[in-house]
PDB file of C-alpha atoms and ligand atoms in Angstrom:
ATOM      1  CA  MET X 201     -12.990 -19.264   8.460  1.00 50.00           C
ATOM      2  CA  THR X 202     -10.901 -20.985   5.518  1.00 51.00           C
ATOM      3  CA  SER X 203      -8.221 -19.082   3.621  1.00 63.00           C
ATOM      4  CA  ASP X 204      -9.005 -18.104   0.503  1.00 70.00           C
ATOM      5  CA  THR X 205      -5.516 -18.194  -0.788  1.00 78.00           C
ATOM      6  CA  PRO X 206      -3.160 -21.104  -1.431  1.00 81.00           C
ATOM      7  CA  HIS X 207      -1.091 -19.546   1.247  1.00 84.00           C
ATOM      8  CA  GLY X 208      -3.467 -19.662   4.257  1.00 88.00           C
ATOM      9  CA  ASP X 209      -4.206 -15.292   3.724  1.00 94.00           C
ATOM     10  CA  LEU X 210      -8.042 -14.633   4.439  1.00 95.00           C
ATOM     11  CA  ARG X 211      -8.878 -11.528   1.417  1.00 96.00           C
ATOM     12  CA  SER X 212      -8.519  -8.490   2.802  1.00 96.00           C
ATOM     13  CA  PHE X 213      -9.983  -6.652  -0.134  1.00 96.00           C
ATOM     14  CA  GLY X 214     -13.043  -5.942  -1.466  1.00 92.00           C
ATOM     15  CA  ARG X 215     -14.413  -5.872  -5.027  1.00 91.00           C
ATOM     16  CA  ARG X 216     -12.011  -6.299  -7.824  1.00 93.00           C
ATOM     17  CA  ARG X 217     -13.893  -4.099 -10.730  1.00 91.00           C
ATOM     18  CA  GLY X 218     -16.745  -1.497 -10.711  1.00 88.00           C
ATOM     19  CA  ARG X 219     -17.862  -1.009 -13.457  1.00 89.00           C
ATOM     20  CA  LYS X 220     -17.112  -2.181 -17.438  1.00 93.00           C
ATOM     21  CA  PRO X 221     -13.698  -0.120 -18.467  1.00 95.00           C
ATOM     22  CA  THR X 222     -15.005   2.141 -21.823  1.00 96.00           C
ATOM     23  CA  SER X 223     -12.722   0.996 -24.273  1.00 97.00           C
ATOM     24  CA  ARG X 224      -9.976   3.481 -23.353  1.00 97.00           C
ATOM     25  CA  GLN X 225      -9.618   1.921 -20.170  1.00 97.00           C
ATOM     26  CA  ALA X 226      -9.504  -1.403 -21.389  1.00 98.00           C
ATOM     27  CA  ALA X 227      -6.441  -0.252 -23.958  1.00 98.00           C
ATOM     28  CA  LEU X 228      -4.584   0.909 -20.864  1.00 98.00           C
ATOM     29  CA  LEU X 229      -4.968  -2.848 -19.519  1.00 98.00           C
ATOM     30  CA  ARG X 230      -3.936  -4.392 -22.722  1.00 98.00           C
ATOM     31  CA  ASP X 231      -0.727  -2.231 -23.269  1.00 98.00           C
ATOM     32  CA  VAL X 232       0.159  -0.569 -20.762  1.00 98.00           C
ATOM     33  CA  LEU X 233      -0.314  -2.839 -17.335  1.00 98.00           C
ATOM     34  CA  PRO X 234       2.324  -4.759 -19.185  1.00 98.00           C
ATOM     35  CA  ARG X 235       4.148  -2.629 -19.738  1.00 97.00           C
ATOM     36  CA  VAL X 236       4.712  -1.899 -15.965  1.00 98.00           C
ATOM     37  CA  ALA X 237       3.139  -5.129 -14.743  1.00 98.00           C
ATOM     38  CA  LEU X 238       5.807  -5.729 -12.192  1.00 97.00           C
ATOM     39  CA  ASP X 239       7.736  -9.620 -12.666  1.00 93.00           C
ATOM     40  CA  LEU X 240       7.026 -12.068  -9.817  1.00 92.00           C
ATOM     41  CA  SER X 241       9.808 -13.812 -10.873  1.00 88.00           C
ATOM     42  CA  ALA X 242      12.795 -10.227 -10.437  1.00 85.00           C
ATOM     43  CA  PRO X 243      10.913  -8.767  -8.361  1.00 77.00           C
ATOM     44  CA  CYS X 244      13.702  -6.069  -8.449  1.00 69.00           C
ATOM     45  CA  GLY X 245      14.711  -7.051 -11.840  1.00 53.00           C
ATOM     46  CA  GLY X 246      15.436  -2.580 -12.470  1.00 48.00           C
ATOM     47  CA  PRO X 247      12.674   0.263 -11.103  1.00 48.00           C
ATOM     48  CA  THR X 248      10.392  -0.341 -14.683  1.00 49.00           C
ATOM     49  CA  ALA X 249      10.498  -2.476 -17.737  1.00 41.00           C
ATOM     50  CA  ARG X 250      11.333   0.179 -19.826  1.00 46.00           C
ATOM     51  CA  ASP X 251      14.075   1.384 -17.196  1.00 50.00           C
ATOM     52  CA  THR X 252      16.648  -1.032 -17.407  1.00 49.00           C
ATOM     53  CA  GLN X 253      19.193   0.770 -13.781  1.00 55.00           C
ATOM     54  CA  VAL X 254      19.333  -0.691 -10.562  1.00 59.00           C
ATOM     55  CA  PRO X 255      17.116   2.029  -8.321  1.00 63.00           C
ATOM     56  CA  SER X 256      19.063   2.812  -5.082  1.00 83.00           C
ATOM     57  CA  GLU X 257      15.862   2.850  -3.479  1.00 96.00           C
ATOM     58  CA  THR X 258      12.405   0.724  -3.808  1.00 97.00           C
ATOM     59  CA  TRP X 259       8.688   1.539  -1.145  1.00 98.00           C
ATOM     60  CA  LEU X 260       6.552  -0.547  -1.866  1.00 98.00           C
ATOM     61  CA  GLU X 261       2.159   1.128  -1.617  1.00 99.00           C
ATOM     62  CA  ILE X 262      -0.023  -1.453  -0.583  1.00 98.00           C
ATOM     63  CA  GLY X 263      -4.334  -0.875  -1.621  1.00 98.00           C
ATOM     64  CA  PHE X 264      -2.492   1.749  -2.899  1.00 98.00           C
ATOM     65  CA  GLY X 265      -6.706   3.285  -4.212  1.00 98.00           C
ATOM     66  CA  GLY X 266      -6.819   5.333  -6.538  1.00 97.00           C
ATOM     67  CA  GLY X 267      -3.299   6.073  -6.605  1.00 98.00           C
ATOM     68  CA  GLU X 268      -3.121   9.515  -4.939  1.00 98.00           C
ATOM     69  CA  HIS X 269      -0.216   9.220  -2.967  1.00 98.00           C
ATOM     70  CA  LEU X 270       2.399   6.601  -5.028  1.00 98.00           C
ATOM     71  CA  LEU X 271       1.856   8.901  -7.757  1.00 98.00           C
ATOM     72  CA  TRP X 272       2.541  12.395  -5.918  1.00 98.00           C
ATOM     73  CA  GLN X 273       6.140  10.538  -3.594  1.00 98.00           C
ATOM     74  CA  ALA X 274       6.792   8.541  -7.686  1.00 98.00           C
ATOM     75  CA  GLU X 275       6.415  12.420  -9.007  1.00 98.00           C
ATOM     76  CA  ARG X 276       8.707  13.979  -6.483  1.00 97.00           C
ATOM     77  CA  HIS X 277      11.473  11.014  -6.254  1.00 97.00           C
ATOM     78  CA  PRO X 278      12.010  10.276  -9.487  1.00 96.00           C
ATOM     79  CA  ALA X 279      15.582   7.664  -8.357  1.00 96.00           C
ATOM     80  CA  VAL X 280      12.932   6.004  -6.303  1.00 97.00           C
ATOM     81  CA  SER X 281      11.082   2.636  -7.611  1.00 97.00           C
ATOM     82  CA  PHE X 282       8.255   2.715  -6.532  1.00 98.00           C
ATOM     83  CA  ILE X 283       5.724  -0.888  -6.438  1.00 98.00           C
ATOM     84  CA  GLY X 284       2.041  -0.463  -6.344  1.00 98.00           C
ATOM     85  CA  CYS X 285       0.082  -2.634  -5.649  1.00 98.00           C
ATOM     86  CA  GLU X 286      -3.610  -2.965  -5.667  1.00 98.00           C
ATOM     87  CA  PRO X 287      -6.489  -5.146  -6.649  1.00 98.00           C
ATOM     88  CA  PHE X 288      -9.256  -2.532  -8.061  1.00 97.00           C
ATOM     89  CA  GLU X 289      -9.537  -3.207 -10.796  1.00 97.00           C
ATOM     90  CA  ASP X 290     -10.624   1.107 -10.999  1.00 97.00           C
ATOM     91  CA  GLY X 291      -7.473   1.655  -8.877  1.00 98.00           C
ATOM     92  CA  VAL X 292      -5.067   0.491 -11.641  1.00 98.00           C
ATOM     93  CA  ILE X 293      -6.796   2.067 -14.713  1.00 98.00           C
ATOM     94  CA  LYS X 294      -6.190   5.728 -12.635  1.00 98.00           C
ATOM     95  CA  VAL X 295      -2.282   4.652 -12.064  1.00 98.00           C
ATOM     96  CA  LEU X 296      -2.348   3.302 -15.944  1.00 98.00           C
ATOM     97  CA  ASP X 297      -2.960   6.903 -17.236  1.00 98.00           C
ATOM     98  CA  ALA X 298      -0.572   8.760 -15.276  1.00 98.00           C
ATOM     99  CA  ILE X 299       1.862   6.504 -15.861  1.00 98.00           C
ATOM    100  CA  GLU X 300       0.759   7.170 -20.023  1.00 97.00           C
ATOM    101  CA  HIS X 301       0.859  11.028 -19.436  1.00 96.00           C
ATOM    102  CA  GLN X 302       2.916  12.118 -17.047  1.00 97.00           C
ATOM    103  CA  ARG X 303       5.525   9.759 -18.155  1.00 96.00           C
ATOM    104  CA  LEU X 304       6.371   8.160 -15.107  1.00 97.00           C
ATOM    105  CA  THR X 305       9.033   5.618 -15.777  1.00 97.00           C
ATOM    106  CA  ASN X 306       9.793   4.273 -11.489  1.00 97.00           C
ATOM    107  CA  ILE X 307       6.935   2.360 -11.415  1.00 98.00           C
ATOM    108  CA  ARG X 308       5.617  -0.331 -11.138  1.00 98.00           C
ATOM    109  CA  VAL X 309       2.357  -2.403 -10.711  1.00 98.00           C
ATOM    110  CA  HIS X 310       0.916  -5.386 -10.008  1.00 98.00           C
ATOM    111  CA  MET X 311      -2.562  -5.656  -9.893  1.00 98.00           C
ATOM    112  CA  GLY X 312      -3.381  -8.521  -7.014  1.00 97.00           C
ATOM    113  CA  ASP X 313      -2.599  -9.144  -3.597  1.00 98.00           C
ATOM    114  CA  ALA X 314       0.542  -7.388  -1.688  1.00 98.00           C
ATOM    115  CA  ARG X 315       1.457 -10.237  -0.009  1.00 98.00           C
ATOM    116  CA  ASP X 316       2.523 -12.048  -3.514  1.00 97.00           C
ATOM    117  CA  VAL X 317       4.768  -9.491  -4.000  1.00 98.00           C
ATOM    118  CA  LEU X 318       5.983  -9.651  -0.399  1.00 98.00           C
ATOM    119  CA  ARG X 319       5.935 -13.378  -0.742  1.00 97.00           C
ATOM    120  CA  ALA X 320       8.558 -12.444  -3.801  1.00 97.00           C
ATOM    121  CA  LEU X 321      10.556  -9.560  -3.221  1.00 97.00           C
ATOM    122  CA  PRO X 322      14.561 -10.365  -2.150  1.00 96.00           C
ATOM    123  CA  ASP X 323      15.450  -9.675   1.445  1.00 97.00           C
ATOM    124  CA  GLY X 324      15.507  -6.437   2.692  1.00 97.00           C
ATOM    125  CA  SER X 325      14.765  -4.926  -0.327  1.00 96.00           C
ATOM    126  CA  LEU X 326      12.379  -1.776   0.303  1.00 98.00           C
ATOM    127  CA  THR X 327      13.363   1.467   1.647  1.00 98.00           C
ATOM    128  CA  ARG X 328       9.869   2.530   2.639  1.00 98.00           C
ATOM    129  CA  ALA X 329       5.903   0.343   2.073  1.00 98.00           C
ATOM    130  CA  PHE X 330       2.509   1.750   3.220  1.00 99.00           C
ATOM    131  CA  ILE X 331      -0.883   1.318   3.681  1.00 99.00           C
ATOM    132  CA  LEU X 332      -3.251   3.951   3.845  1.00 98.00           C
ATOM    133  CA  PHE X 333      -6.586   3.041   5.058  1.00 98.00           C
ATOM    134  CA  PRO X 334      -6.637  -0.041   4.311  1.00 98.00           C
ATOM    135  CA  ASP X 335     -10.157  -2.296   4.342  1.00 98.00           C
ATOM    136  CA  PRO X 336     -11.247  -1.789   7.983  1.00 96.00           C
ATOM    137  CA  TRP X 337     -13.553  -4.890   7.903  1.00 95.00           C
ATOM    138  CA  PRO X 338     -15.265  -3.189  11.173  1.00 91.00           C
ATOM    139  CA  LYS X 339     -17.632  -6.219  12.557  1.00 92.00           C
ATOM    140  CA  ARG X 340     -16.090  -7.945  14.398  1.00 90.00           C
ATOM    141  CA  LYS X 341     -17.051 -11.280  12.758  1.00 93.00           C
ATOM    142  CA  GLN X 342     -15.009 -10.116   9.668  1.00 93.00           C
ATOM    143  CA  ALA X 343     -11.767  -8.270  11.668  1.00 93.00           C
ATOM    144  CA  LYS X 344      -9.915 -11.359  11.139  1.00 95.00           C
ATOM    145  CA  ARG X 345      -9.933 -10.665   6.824  1.00 97.00           C
ATOM    146  CA  ARG X 346      -7.664  -6.812   8.475  1.00 98.00           C
ATOM    147  CA  LEU X 347      -4.969  -7.128   6.020  1.00 98.00           C
ATOM    148  CA  VAL X 348      -2.745  -5.912   8.871  1.00 98.00           C
ATOM    149  CA  ASN X 349      -1.763  -8.838  11.255  1.00 98.00           C
ATOM    150  CA  ALA X 350       0.953 -10.975  13.054  1.00 98.00           C
ATOM    151  CA  THR X 351       1.883 -12.688   8.982  1.00 98.00           C
ATOM    152  CA  THR X 352       1.753  -8.998   7.289  1.00 98.00           C
ATOM    153  CA  LEU X 353       3.650  -7.745   9.784  1.00 98.00           C
ATOM    154  CA  ASP X 354       6.594 -10.709   9.256  1.00 98.00           C
ATOM    155  CA  LEU X 355       6.394 -10.489   5.504  1.00 98.00           C
ATOM    156  CA  LEU X 356       7.369  -6.945   5.791  1.00 98.00           C
ATOM    157  CA  ALA X 357      10.140  -7.489   8.091  1.00 98.00           C
ATOM    158  CA  ARG X 358      11.752  -9.754   5.682  1.00 98.00           C
ATOM    159  CA  ALA X 359      10.661  -7.363   2.798  1.00 98.00           C
ATOM    160  CA  MET X 360      11.949  -4.505   4.224  1.00 98.00           C
ATOM    161  CA  ARG X 361      15.790  -3.553   5.395  1.00 98.00           C
ATOM    162  CA  PRO X 362      17.343  -2.498   8.523  1.00 98.00           C
ATOM    163  CA  GLY X 363      16.645   1.519   9.041  1.00 98.00           C
ATOM    164  CA  ALA X 364      13.506   1.154   6.900  1.00 98.00           C
ATOM    165  CA  ILE X 365       9.856   2.994   7.468  1.00 98.00           C
ATOM    166  CA  LEU X 366       6.894   1.502   7.141  1.00 98.00           C
ATOM    167  CA  ARG X 367       3.590   3.934   6.941  1.00 98.00           C
ATOM    168  CA  LEU X 368       0.486   2.945   8.180  1.00 98.00           C
ATOM    169  CA  ALA X 369      -3.030   5.096   8.735  1.00 98.00           C
ATOM    170  CA  THR X 370      -6.047   4.337   9.772  1.00 98.00           C
ATOM    171  CA  ASP X 371      -9.923   6.059  10.418  1.00 98.00           C
ATOM    172  CA  ILE X 372     -10.633   3.207  12.705  1.00 96.00           C
ATOM    173  CA  GLY X 373      -9.290   3.414  16.437  1.00 97.00           C
ATOM    174  CA  ASP X 374     -10.083  -0.956  16.683  1.00 96.00           C
ATOM    175  CA  TYR X 375      -8.008  -1.237  13.749  1.00 97.00           C
ATOM    176  CA  ALA X 376      -5.069   1.548  15.056  1.00 98.00           C
ATOM    177  CA  ARG X 377      -4.804  -0.348  18.987  1.00 97.00           C
ATOM    178  CA  THR X 378      -4.948  -3.362  16.982  1.00 97.00           C
ATOM    179  CA  THR X 379      -2.230  -2.406  14.586  1.00 98.00           C
ATOM    180  CA  LEU X 380      -0.224  -1.326  18.395  1.00 98.00           C
ATOM    181  CA  GLU X 381      -0.261  -4.209  19.382  1.00 98.00           C
ATOM    182  CA  ALA X 382       0.215  -6.136  16.326  1.00 98.00           C
ATOM    183  CA  ILE X 383       3.278  -4.001  16.237  1.00 98.00           C
ATOM    184  CA  GLU X 384       4.568  -3.974  20.150  1.00 98.00           C
ATOM    185  CA  ARG X 385       4.470  -7.879  19.520  1.00 98.00           C
ATOM    186  CA  GLU X 386       6.550  -8.206  15.877  1.00 98.00           C
ATOM    187  CA  PRO X 387      10.354  -7.134  17.487  1.00 98.00           C
ATOM    188  CA  ARG X 388      11.472  -6.231  14.416  1.00 98.00           C
ATOM    189  CA  PHE X 389       9.862  -2.833  14.854  1.00 98.00           C
ATOM    190  CA  VAL X 390       9.959  -0.048  16.733  1.00 98.00           C
ATOM    191  CA  TRP X 391       7.103   2.692  16.991  1.00 98.00           C
ATOM    192  CA  LEU X 392       8.354   5.977  15.718  1.00 98.00           C
ATOM    193  CA  ALA X 393       6.454   8.874  17.902  1.00 98.00           C
ATOM    194  CA  LYS X 394       7.344  11.351  20.309  1.00 97.00           C
ATOM    195  CA  SER X 395       4.136  12.424  20.752  1.00 97.00           C
ATOM    196  CA  PRO X 396       0.397  12.829  20.716  1.00 96.00           C
ATOM    197  CA  THR X 397       1.204  15.079  17.594  1.00 96.00           C
ATOM    198  CA  ASP X 398       2.863  12.417  15.998  1.00 96.00           C
ATOM    199  CA  TRP X 399      -0.047  10.558  15.181  1.00 98.00           C
ATOM    200  CA  ARG X 400      -2.162  12.443  15.096  1.00 97.00           C
ATOM    201  CA  VAL X 401      -1.145  15.131  12.444  1.00 97.00           C
ATOM    202  CA  ARG X 402       0.191  13.830   8.469  1.00 97.00           C
ATOM    203  CA  PRO X 403       3.121  14.075   7.829  1.00 97.00           C
ATOM    204  CA  PRO X 404       3.910  17.539   5.545  1.00 97.00           C
ATOM    205  CA  ASP X 405       5.431  14.903   3.175  1.00 98.00           C
ATOM    206  CA  TRP X 406       2.860  12.423   2.816  1.00 98.00           C
ATOM    207  CA  PRO X 407      -0.489  13.813   0.302  1.00 98.00           C
ATOM    208  CA  GLU X 408      -4.166  13.015   1.491  1.00 98.00           C
ATOM    209  CA  THR X 409      -6.129  10.354  -0.328  1.00 98.00           C
ATOM    210  CA  ARG X 410      -9.818  10.287  -1.570  1.00 98.00           C
ATOM    211  CA  TYR X 411     -10.542   7.458   1.664  1.00 98.00           C
ATOM    212  CA  GLU X 412      -8.751  10.080   3.777  1.00 98.00           C
ATOM    213  CA  ALA X 413     -10.394  13.170   2.581  1.00 98.00           C
ATOM    214  CA  LYS X 414     -13.368  11.131   3.094  1.00 98.00           C
ATOM    215  CA  ALA X 415     -12.800  10.088   6.095  1.00 98.00           C
ATOM    216  CA  ALA X 416     -12.505  13.345   7.295  1.00 98.00           C
ATOM    217  CA  ALA X 417     -15.527  14.719   5.565  1.00 98.00           C
ATOM    218  CA  ALA X 418     -17.428  12.310   7.573  1.00 98.00           C
ATOM    219  CA  GLY X 419     -15.959  13.689  10.750  1.00 98.00           C
ATOM    220  CA  ARG X 420     -13.475  10.922  11.598  1.00 97.00           C
ATOM    221  CA  GLN X 421     -10.421  11.028  14.291  1.00 98.00           C
ATOM    222  CA  ARG X 422      -7.406   9.301  11.464  1.00 98.00           C
ATOM    223  CA  TYR X 423      -4.582   8.318  12.899  1.00 98.00           C
ATOM    224  CA  TYR X 424      -0.762   8.304  11.068  1.00 98.00           C
ATOM    225  CA  PHE X 425       2.011   5.652  12.707  1.00 98.00           C
ATOM    226  CA  SER X 426       5.693   5.729  11.135  1.00 98.00           C
ATOM    227  CA  PHE X 427       7.598   2.383  12.144  1.00 98.00           C
ATOM    228  CA  ARG X 428      10.575   1.225  11.381  1.00 98.00           C
ATOM    229  CA  ARG X 429      12.306  -1.483  10.725  1.00 98.00           C
ATOM    230  CA  LEU X 430      15.338  -2.741  12.872  1.00 98.00           C
TER     231      LEU X 430
HETATM  232  C1  LIG S 645      -9.959   1.628   1.982  1.00 95.08           C
HETATM  233  S1  LIG S 645      -8.834   1.508  -0.165  1.00 95.08           S
HETATM  234  C2  LIG S 645      -7.900   2.948   1.042  1.00 95.08           C
HETATM  235  C3  LIG S 645      -7.125   2.795  -0.762  1.00 95.08           C
HETATM  236  C4  LIG S 645      -6.194   4.457  -0.508  1.00 95.08           C
HETATM  237  N1  LIG S 645      -4.977   4.008   0.435  1.00 95.08           N
HETATM  238  C5  LIG S 645      -6.781   5.362  -0.066  1.00 95.08           C
HETATM  239  O1  LIG S 645      -6.377   5.739   1.275  1.00 95.08           O
HETATM  240  O2  LIG S 645      -7.658   6.300  -0.449  1.00 95.08           O
HETATM  241  C6  LIG S 645      -8.037  -0.142   0.718  1.00 95.08           C
HETATM  242  C7  LIG S 645      -7.641  -0.600  -0.948  1.00 95.08           C
HETATM  243  O3  LIG S 645      -7.044  -1.243   0.456  1.00 95.08           O
HETATM  244  C8  LIG S 645      -7.075  -2.209  -1.302  1.00 95.08           C
HETATM  245  N2  LIG S 645      -6.466  -4.154  -0.335  1.00 95.08           N
HETATM  246  C9  LIG S 645      -6.959  -4.648  -0.031  1.00 95.08           C
HETATM  247  N3  LIG S 645      -6.020  -5.479   0.718  1.00 95.08           N
HETATM  248  C10 LIG S 645      -4.958  -5.422   0.062  1.00 95.08           C
HETATM  249  C11 LIG S 645      -3.956  -6.340  -0.470  1.00 95.08           C
HETATM  250  N4  LIG S 645      -4.617  -7.543   0.199  1.00 95.08           N
HETATM  251  N5  LIG S 645      -2.612  -6.390  -1.181  1.00 95.08           N
HETATM  252  C12 LIG S 645      -3.510  -4.508  -2.202  1.00 95.08           C
HETATM  253  N6  LIG S 645      -4.174  -4.006  -1.805  1.00 95.08           N
HETATM  254  C13 LIG S 645      -5.140  -4.567  -0.966  1.00 95.08           C
HETATM  255  C14 LIG S 645      -7.945  -2.717  -1.684  1.00 95.08           C
HETATM  256  O4  LIG S 645      -8.347  -2.957  -2.406  1.00 95.08           O
HETATM  257  C15 LIG S 645      -8.479  -1.275  -1.806  1.00 95.08           C
HETATM  258  O5  LIG S 645      -8.898  -0.404  -2.659  1.00 95.08           O
END
């Protein structure tokens, strides 16, 4: 399989666009996105384009989907600077709508591949990172497209500071297994689980996402992992 990007990453996401945006949605993309878009040449320049205060902490969500988790965390942690990455336009529109109507000033958005953000971030700049239910790519031939692999963990380990926490969830047993194997091979991360409850039960400060609700409704086991950057 050939690489899909200049850095050799394989495309890890599905479609970028759903339905044609309504005029109101198009206005959000035109007017709000440029205000809150992450500047990859100065990704830690401030909490948002509107606020120049230097944040004490930066949390990154990779593949925020409809933004349920990103918005929940951003509302509860106003002093934290959030970076949300999502290539799917419809999801980005949902977050832009919430940013605008709830007047959230602590979220910056990258409508694209999170690995480009990880490469641009200064070393040790993240205190938390979230990858919740990455695209499963369940077929054997597609498994190479899974976002969680040695390269992504290397990028995360560099961008996260020692002590930072990486939260990761999946509803695919094989993805859970390959994630733990990759973590095992990456000496800069350690799995924090002490008992099965730690990976079977979602912590209270971790809201349910849309994808997760569908997985639960379909009766699929969900795996919740927390890793510490050493
Ligand atoms: C299965 S969905 C889950 C969405 C959301 N986290 C949830 O739990 O509802 C996976 C999401 O990850 C996004 N994604 C996949 N690869 C990505 C990448 N390299 N950078 C950023 N987002 C990515 C996809 O576009 C998709 O929206």
